[in-house]
Coordinates of C-alpha atoms and ligand atoms in Angstrom, one line a residue:
M1 CA 5.5 40.7 24.3
R2 CA 7.7 40.1 27.3
K3 CA 11.5 39.7 27.1
F4 CA 13.3 36.6 28.3
S5 CA 15.9 36.9 31.1
T6 CA 17.7 33.7 30.0
M7 CA 18.3 33.8 26.3
Q8 CA 16.9 30.8 24.5
K9 CA 18.6 29.8 21.2
I10 CA 16.2 29.1 18.4
L11 CA 17.0 27.7 14.9
V12 CA 14.8 29.2 12.2
T13 CA 14.8 27.1 9.1
G14 CA 13.9 29.1 6.0
G15 CA 14.7 32.2 8.1
A16 CA 15.6 34.3 5.0
G17 CA 12.2 33.6 3.5
Y18 CA 9.0 35.5 3.6
I19 CA 7.4 34.4 6.8
G20 CA 10.7 33.2 8.3
S21 CA 12.4 36.7 8.1
H22 CA 9.4 38.4 9.7
T23 CA 9.5 35.8 12.5
V24 CA 13.2 36.3 13.1
V25 CA 12.6 40.0 13.6
E26 CA 9.9 39.3 16.3
L27 CA 12.1 36.6 17.9
I28 CA 15.0 39.0 18.2
N29 CA 12.8 41.8 19.4
T30 CA 11.5 39.5 22.2
G31 CA 15.0 38.6 23.3
F32 CA 15.7 35.3 21.6
E33 CA 19.0 34.4 20.1
V34 CA 18.4 33.3 16.5
V35 CA 20.3 31.0 14.2
I36 CA 19.1 30.9 10.6
V37 CA 19.5 28.0 8.2
D38 CA 18.5 28.6 4.6
N39 CA 19.5 27.3 1.2
F40 CA 18.3 30.5 -0.6
S41 CA 16.3 28.4 -3.0
N42 CA 13.5 30.9 -2.8
S43 CA 15.1 33.8 -1.0
T44 CA 18.2 36.0 -1.0
P45 CA 20.7 37.1 1.7
D46 CA 19.3 40.6 1.3
S47 CA 16.6 39.7 3.8
I48 CA 19.3 39.1 6.4
N49 CA 20.4 42.7 5.8
G50 CA 16.8 43.8 6.3
I51 CA 16.6 41.9 9.6
E52 CA 19.8 43.6 10.7
R53 CA 18.5 47.1 9.7
I54 CA 15.3 46.6 11.6
T55 CA 16.7 44.9 14.8
G56 CA 20.3 46.1 14.9
I57 CA 21.3 42.4 15.3
R58 CA 22.7 40.1 12.6
P59 CA 21.6 36.5 13.3
S60 CA 24.1 33.7 12.8
L61 CA 23.5 32.2 9.3
H62 CA 24.2 28.8 7.9
E63 CA 23.7 28.3 4.1
A64 CA 22.6 24.7 4.0
D65 CA 19.8 22.4 3.0
C66 CA 17.6 21.0 5.8
S67 CA 17.1 17.8 3.9
D68 CA 20.9 17.1 4.2
I69 CA 21.3 15.2 7.5
Q70 CA 25.1 15.6 7.6
A71 CA 24.9 19.3 7.1
M72 CA 22.3 19.5 9.9
Q73 CA 24.4 17.4 12.2
K74 CA 27.4 19.8 11.5
L75 CA 25.2 22.8 12.2
F76 CA 23.8 21.5 15.5
F77 CA 27.3 20.4 16.6
E78 CA 28.8 23.8 15.8
E79 CA 26.0 25.9 17.3
K80 CA 25.6 23.8 20.4
N81 CA 22.6 24.2 22.8
I82 CA 19.8 24.9 20.3
D83 CA 16.7 25.0 22.5
G84 CA 14.1 24.9 19.8
I85 CA 13.3 25.0 16.1
I86 CA 10.8 27.0 14.0
H87 CA 10.6 25.0 10.9
F88 CA 9.6 27.0 7.8
A89 CA 12.0 25.6 5.2
A90 CA 9.9 24.0 2.5
L91 CA 9.0 24.1 -1.2
K92 CA 5.5 25.7 -1.4
V93 CA 4.2 26.1 -4.9
V94 CA 1.0 24.0 -5.1
G95 CA 1.0 23.7 -8.9
E96 CA 4.6 22.8 -9.2
S97 CA 4.2 20.1 -6.5
V98 CA 1.7 18.4 -8.8
E99 CA 4.3 18.3 -11.6
R100 CA 7.3 17.4 -9.4
P101 CA 5.8 15.3 -6.5
L102 CA 9.0 13.5 -5.6
E103 CA 10.9 16.7 -5.2
Y104 CA 8.3 18.0 -2.8
Y105 CA 8.0 14.8 -0.8
R106 CA 11.8 14.4 -0.6
N107 CA 12.5 18.0 0.4
N108 CA 9.7 18.8 2.7
L109 CA 9.4 15.4 4.5
L110 CA 13.1 14.8 4.8
S111 CA 13.6 18.3 6.2
T112 CA 10.9 17.7 8.8
I113 CA 12.3 14.3 9.7
N114 CA 15.8 15.7 10.1
M115 CA 14.6 18.5 12.3
M116 CA 12.9 16.1 14.7
Q117 CA 16.0 13.9 14.7
M118 CA 18.2 16.9 15.5
L119 CA 16.0 17.8 18.5
S120 CA 16.3 14.2 19.8
E121 CA 20.0 13.9 19.1
F122 CA 21.1 17.2 20.5
G123 CA 18.6 17.7 23.3
G124 CA 16.4 20.5 21.9
K125 CA 12.9 20.7 23.3
Y126 CA 10.6 22.8 21.2
M127 CA 9.3 22.6 17.6
V128 CA 7.0 25.1 15.9
F129 CA 5.8 23.7 12.6
S130 CA 4.7 25.8 9.7
S131 CA 1.5 24.0 8.6
S132 CA -1.4 25.2 6.5
C133 CA -5.1 25.4 6.2
T134 CA -4.6 23.3 3.1
V135 CA -4.9 20.3 5.4
Y136 CA -8.6 20.9 5.7
G137 CA -9.2 20.9 1.9
Q138 CA -12.7 22.3 1.2
P139 CA -14.3 22.0 4.6
D140 CA -18.0 21.0 4.9
V141 CA -18.6 23.5 7.7
L142 CA -17.2 27.0 8.1
P143 CA -15.4 28.5 9.9
V144 CA -12.8 25.9 10.3
T145 CA -11.8 24.9 13.9
E146 CA -8.9 22.7 14.8
E147 CA -11.4 19.8 15.3
T148 CA -12.5 20.1 11.6
P149 CA -11.4 16.8 10.0
R150 CA -8.3 17.0 7.8
K151 CA -8.9 15.8 4.3
L152 CA -6.7 14.3 1.7
A153 CA -4.9 17.2 0.3
M154 CA -5.5 18.4 -3.3
S155 CA -1.7 18.5 -4.0
P156 CA 1.6 16.8 -3.0
Y157 CA 2.5 20.1 -1.3
G158 CA -0.6 19.9 0.8
N159 CA 0.2 16.2 1.6
T160 CA 3.6 17.2 2.9
K161 CA 2.0 19.5 5.4
R162 CA -0.5 16.8 6.6
V163 CA 2.2 14.2 6.8
G164 CA 4.7 16.7 8.3
E165 CA 2.2 17.2 11.1
D166 CA 1.9 13.4 11.6
I167 CA 5.7 13.0 11.7
I168 CA 6.0 15.6 14.4
Q169 CA 3.1 14.3 16.4
D170 CA 4.4 10.7 16.3
T171 CA 7.9 11.8 17.2
V172 CA 6.9 13.9 20.3
K173 CA 4.7 11.0 21.4
A174 CA 7.7 8.7 21.4
S175 CA 10.2 11.1 22.9
H176 CA 10.7 12.5 26.4
G177 CA 10.5 16.2 26.9
I178 CA 10.0 17.4 23.3
Y179 CA 7.0 19.7 22.7
A180 CA 5.6 20.8 19.4
I181 CA 3.0 23.2 18.1
A182 CA 1.7 23.2 14.5
L183 CA 0.3 26.5 13.3
R184 CA -2.1 26.1 10.5
Y185 CA -1.8 29.3 8.5
F186 CA -4.6 30.7 6.4
N187 CA -3.5 33.4 3.9
P188 CA -0.6 35.6 5.3
I189 CA 0.0 38.8 3.3
G190 CA 1.8 42.1 3.6
A191 CA 5.3 43.1 4.7
H192 CA 7.1 44.6 7.6
P193 CA 6.0 48.2 8.1
S194 CA 9.6 49.3 7.7
A195 CA 9.5 47.9 4.1
E196 CA 12.9 46.4 4.9
I197 CA 11.7 42.8 4.4
G198 CA 8.7 41.4 2.5
E199 CA 7.7 38.7 0.0
L200 CA 10.0 38.4 -2.9
P201 CA 8.6 35.9 -5.4
L202 CA 11.1 34.6 -7.9
G203 CA 9.4 35.0 -11.3
K204 CA 5.7 35.2 -11.8
P205 CA 3.9 35.2 -8.4
D206 CA 1.3 32.4 -7.7
N207 CA -0.3 34.2 -4.8
L208 CA -2.8 36.9 -5.0
V209 CA -1.3 39.8 -3.2
P210 CA 2.2 39.8 -4.8
F211 CA 0.4 39.6 -8.2
I212 CA -1.7 42.6 -7.2
T213 CA 1.3 44.7 -6.2
Q214 CA 3.3 43.7 -9.2
T215 CA 0.4 44.6 -11.5
A216 CA 0.1 48.0 -9.7
A217 CA 3.8 48.5 -10.1
G218 CA 3.5 47.8 -13.9
I219 CA 5.6 44.6 -13.7
R220 CA 2.5 42.6 -14.8
E221 CA 0.0 43.8 -17.3
K222 CA -3.1 42.5 -15.8
L223 CA -4.4 40.6 -12.8
Q224 CA -6.4 37.6 -13.7
I225 CA -9.0 36.8 -11.1
F226 CA -9.5 33.0 -11.2
G227 CA -13.2 32.2 -11.0
G228 CA -16.3 34.4 -11.0
D229 CA -18.9 31.8 -10.5
Y230 CA -18.2 30.7 -6.9
D231 CA -20.9 30.6 -4.2
S232 CA -19.9 34.0 -2.7
P233 CA -21.3 37.5 -2.6
D234 CA -19.6 38.6 -5.8
G235 CA -18.8 35.2 -7.3
T236 CA -15.0 35.2 -6.5
A237 CA -13.4 32.8 -4.1
I238 CA -13.2 33.5 -0.3
R239 CA -10.0 33.3 1.8
D240 CA -8.9 34.5 5.2
Y241 CA -6.1 37.0 4.7
F242 CA -4.0 38.4 7.6
H243 CA -0.8 40.3 8.2
V244 CA 2.5 38.4 8.1
V245 CA 3.7 40.3 11.2
D246 CA 0.7 39.0 13.1
L247 CA 1.6 35.5 11.9
A248 CA 5.2 36.1 13.1
R249 CA 4.0 37.0 16.6
A250 CA 2.0 33.8 16.7
H251 CA 5.2 31.8 16.4
V252 CA 6.8 33.7 19.2
L253 CA 3.8 33.1 21.4
A254 CA 3.7 29.4 20.5
L255 CA 7.4 29.1 21.6
Q256 CA 6.7 31.0 24.8
R257 CA 3.8 28.7 25.6
M258 CA 6.1 25.7 25.4
I259 CA 9.0 27.3 27.3
D260 CA 6.7 28.5 30.1
G261 CA 5.3 24.9 30.5
K262 CA 1.8 26.0 29.5
S263 CA 1.2 23.4 26.8
K264 CA -1.8 21.2 27.5
A265 CA -0.3 18.3 25.5
T266 CA 3.1 17.6 24.0
Y267 CA 1.6 18.2 20.5
E268 CA -0.9 21.0 19.9
V269 CA -2.4 22.7 16.8
F270 CA -3.7 26.2 16.3
N271 CA -5.4 27.9 13.4
V272 CA -3.9 31.3 12.6
G273 CA -5.9 33.7 10.5
A274 CA -8.0 36.9 10.8
G275 CA -11.1 34.8 11.3
K276 CA -12.9 36.5 8.5
G277 CA -13.6 35.4 4.9
V278 CA -13.0 38.0 2.2
T279 CA -13.5 37.6 -1.6
V280 CA -10.8 38.2 -4.2
L281 CA -12.7 41.2 -5.5
Q282 CA -12.9 42.6 -2.1
V283 CA -9.2 42.4 -1.8
V284 CA -8.8 44.1 -5.1
K285 CA -11.1 46.9 -4.1
A286 CA -9.5 47.3 -0.7
F287 CA -6.1 47.6 -2.4
E288 CA -7.4 50.3 -4.8
R289 CA -9.0 52.2 -1.9
V290 CA -6.0 52.2 0.4
T291 CA -3.3 52.9 -2.2
G292 CA -5.3 55.1 -4.7
V293 CA -3.9 52.9 -7.5
K294 CA -6.4 51.5 -10.1
L295 CA -5.8 47.9 -10.9
N296 CA -6.1 46.4 -14.4
Y297 CA -7.9 43.1 -13.9
E298 CA -10.2 40.6 -15.6
I299 CA -12.2 37.7 -14.3
V300 CA -11.3 34.4 -16.0
G301 CA -12.0 30.7 -15.4
R302 CA -11.3 28.9 -12.1
R303 CA -7.7 27.8 -11.3
A304 CA -7.3 24.1 -11.0
G305 CA -7.1 22.8 -7.5
D306 CA -8.5 26.0 -5.9
I307 CA -11.1 25.6 -3.2
E308 CA -14.1 27.8 -3.1
K309 CA -14.0 29.2 0.4
V310 CA -12.2 28.9 3.7
W311 CA -11.8 30.9 6.8
A312 CA -10.7 30.2 10.3
D313 CA -12.2 30.0 13.7
T314 CA -9.3 31.4 15.7
S315 CA -10.8 31.3 19.2
L316 CA -8.4 28.6 20.3
A317 CA -5.4 30.7 19.5
Q318 CA -7.0 33.6 21.3
T319 CA -7.7 31.7 24.5
E320 CA -4.6 29.5 24.6
L321 CA -1.9 31.6 23.0
G322 CA -3.3 35.0 23.7
W323 CA -3.0 35.7 20.0
K324 CA -5.3 37.4 17.5
A325 CA -4.7 39.2 14.3
L326 CA -4.3 42.9 15.0
S327 CA -3.8 44.5 11.6
T328 CA -6.6 45.1 9.2
L329 CA -6.7 43.9 5.6
E330 CA -6.2 47.5 4.5
E331 CA -3.1 47.9 6.7
A332 CA -1.7 44.7 5.4
L333 CA -2.2 45.6 1.8
L334 CA -0.6 49.0 2.3
T335 CA 2.5 47.4 3.7
A336 CA 2.6 45.0 0.8
W337 CA 2.4 48.0 -1.6
N338 CA 5.1 50.0 0.3
W339 CA 7.4 46.9 0.1
E340 CA 6.7 46.5 -3.7
K341 CA 7.5 50.2 -4.2
R342 CA 10.7 49.9 -2.3
V343 CA 11.8 46.8 -4.3
K344 CA 10.8 48.5 -7.6
G345 CA 12.3 51.8 -6.6
I346 CA 8.9 53.6 -7.0
K347 CA 8.9 57.0 -5.2
N348 CA 6.1 58.4 -3.0
Ligands
LIG1 N1 -5.9 34.4 -7.3 C1 -6.3 35.1 -8.4 N2 -5.3 35.5 -9.2 C2 -4.0 35.3 -9.0 C3 -3.6 34.6 -7.8 C4 -4.6 34.2 -7.0 O1 -7.5 35.2 -8.6 O2 -3.2 35.7 -9.8 C5 -7.0 33.9 -6.4 C6 -6.9 32.4 -6.2 O3 -7.6 31.7 -7.2 C7 -7.6 32.2 -4.8 C8 -7.1 33.5 -4.1 O4 -6.7 34.4 -5.1 O5 -9.0 32.3 -5.0 C9 -6.0 33.3 -3.2 O6 -4.9 32.6 -3.9 P1 -3.5 32.5 -3.3 O7 -2.7 31.7 -4.3 O8 -2.9 33.8 -2.8 O9 -3.7 31.6 -2.0 P2 -4.3 30.1 -1.9 O10 -5.4 30.2 -0.9 O11 -4.7 29.5 -3.2 O12 -3.1 29.3 -1.4 C10 -2.6 29.5 -0.1 C11 -1.1 29.2 0.0 C12 -0.8 27.8 -0.3 C13 -1.7 26.9 0.6 C14 -3.2 27.3 0.4 C15 -4.0 26.5 1.4 O13 -0.4 30.0 -0.9 O14 0.5 27.5 0.1 O15 -3.3 28.7 0.7 O16 -5.3 26.6 1.1 F1 -1.6 25.6 0.2

């Protein structure tokens, strides 16, 4: 990726989190000046140390809540000249969102509204929004393109992504000179190859790969595979897993597109995934193969709210952003394992 001659200042909300921290590294390595805002509700300041160890640069950090408008005004006033925002900060546990909908709507929607307001008030121009393939629900046709109709989400979390997209689209339509790109992520996995940063779930992981690595590390006794009766080659559900560093690069390319004036519309959407469907059992087998660790697992009933299968058509991201996933599933799983071993202090 090319370096910028004039340094652009980018605010990364949730920059201490899993995808945020990997994106901060790619931004710094591309020559951006990065400001992080994070309330550490699902992350720790350790990831900032990891970012510094990888890049040699410690980004400016504000501990604040993006849904707090006064705190955001203070931040934008102090930092001055923020050119754009990459907005990750959000609550993201699907099941929890069903139990605590208001918390999810309040936090995720207010944060997004505040970020758009800050761009307008302080003259920033660019927004990259962390959206999700959850906006497609269970699609009727696979793979999913950006034209695939969005469906009512299965959870309040999913709704916040759908409505978040709408808030951003409507705001750029009504503003002059603000550009936005929503990236609809499929299933990002893995960790930075340095093992300095990675996913750090608080408590029991909801997502497949952290559950696999914790089981391999002996933190969990057994992986439960949810559903063995899906319409797939081995009966387990299909997703599109791809490396988090590839996802981080997609954010940098999205920003560059807007900065370079290459956007074809003020609001654009891109799918980001490997473009390939893989079953849960295939992930388990790939993990065992690449790490040499045998996993204790059992196939149990389906998890409520899970869809059967989804994977992306990523041709738009390829032609327009010049992006595609470069790492293989095996490489991504190995980095996830190396990160888990580092966190747990497992040698070799
Ligand atoms: N799975 C298991 N056992 C586990 C955890 C997960 O079998 O312990 C299975 C799930 O049932 C699913 C697959 O592994 O079939 C992937 O599950 P994840 O929780 O890792 O990912 P999801 O696809 O369910 O969810 C992800 C994001 C959500 C987002 C959703 C959009 O984590 O934030 O994609 O579809 F909303």
